XYZ file of C-alpha atoms in Angstrom:
80
model
C -45.455 44.387 51.877
C -45.312 45.694 55.407
C -47.344 44.276 58.264
C -50.554 46.250 58.644
C -52.070 47.303 61.900
C -55.762 46.764 62.528
C -56.441 50.480 62.001
C -54.448 50.508 58.732
C -56.352 47.473 57.505
C -59.656 49.122 58.390
C -58.646 52.378 56.699
C -57.376 50.582 53.593
C -60.587 48.541 53.404
C -62.714 51.680 53.679
C -60.646 53.469 51.024
C -60.887 50.464 48.706
C -64.663 50.394 49.059
C -64.810 54.139 48.346
C -62.612 53.748 45.257
C -64.784 50.893 43.991
C -67.907 52.992 44.505
C -66.366 55.919 42.630
C -65.270 53.558 39.848
C -68.849 52.296 39.511
C -70.025 55.907 39.230
C -67.344 56.688 36.633
C -68.367 53.633 34.623
C -72.006 54.769 34.611
C -71.035 58.277 33.537
C -68.786 56.919 30.758
C -71.608 54.746 29.460
C -73.961 57.754 29.421
C -71.438 59.848 27.481
C -70.933 56.922 25.102
C -74.681 56.664 24.466
C -74.917 60.406 23.788
C -72.208 59.954 21.155
C -74.077 57.051 19.541
C -71.999 54.243 20.952
C -72.679 51.313 23.225
C -70.834 49.836 26.183
C -67.563 48.143 25.194
C -67.369 49.552 21.657
C -64.619 51.814 20.324
C -66.481 54.983 21.331
C -66.719 53.680 24.886
C -62.992 52.908 24.866
C -62.230 56.432 23.631
C -64.440 57.938 26.355
C -62.687 55.791 28.982
C -59.300 57.015 27.742
C -60.517 60.612 27.866
C -61.597 60.143 31.475
C -58.291 58.536 32.469
C -56.170 61.121 30.657
C -58.328 64.165 31.447
C -58.975 64.861 27.764
C -61.641 67.226 26.458
C -64.886 66.560 24.624
C -63.178 67.971 21.527
C -60.507 65.303 21.855
C -63.166 62.590 22.081
C -64.971 63.883 18.980
C -61.713 64.064 17.010
C -60.720 60.545 18.044
C -64.129 59.156 17.075
C -63.961 60.962 13.697
C -60.451 59.617 13.112
C -61.607 56.086 13.961
C -64.615 56.356 11.628
C -62.401 57.598 8.787
C -59.898 54.805 9.402
C -62.670 52.219 9.550
C -64.144 53.368 6.237
C -60.773 53.667 4.534
C -59.610 50.215 5.613
C -63.025 48.537 5.555
C -62.774 47.573 9.217
C -65.947 46.142 10.719
C -67.191 47.051 14.164
């Protein structure tokens, strides 16, 4: 890593804090979407919503993925 100047360190610190704030906001939004879909934080629906956010997927994609998971779960008697 290169040596950082004071101004670069300050800028990087500010950008990091901004990114962390945005991440907190994204997490809250993902949890709200998850709840609308009948899930809870850290369940498979939440994971699917997180993937949709990261990969810029659509609501249709989320619904299809959840349906596919539910079918798989029933077919293979997976709990959770």
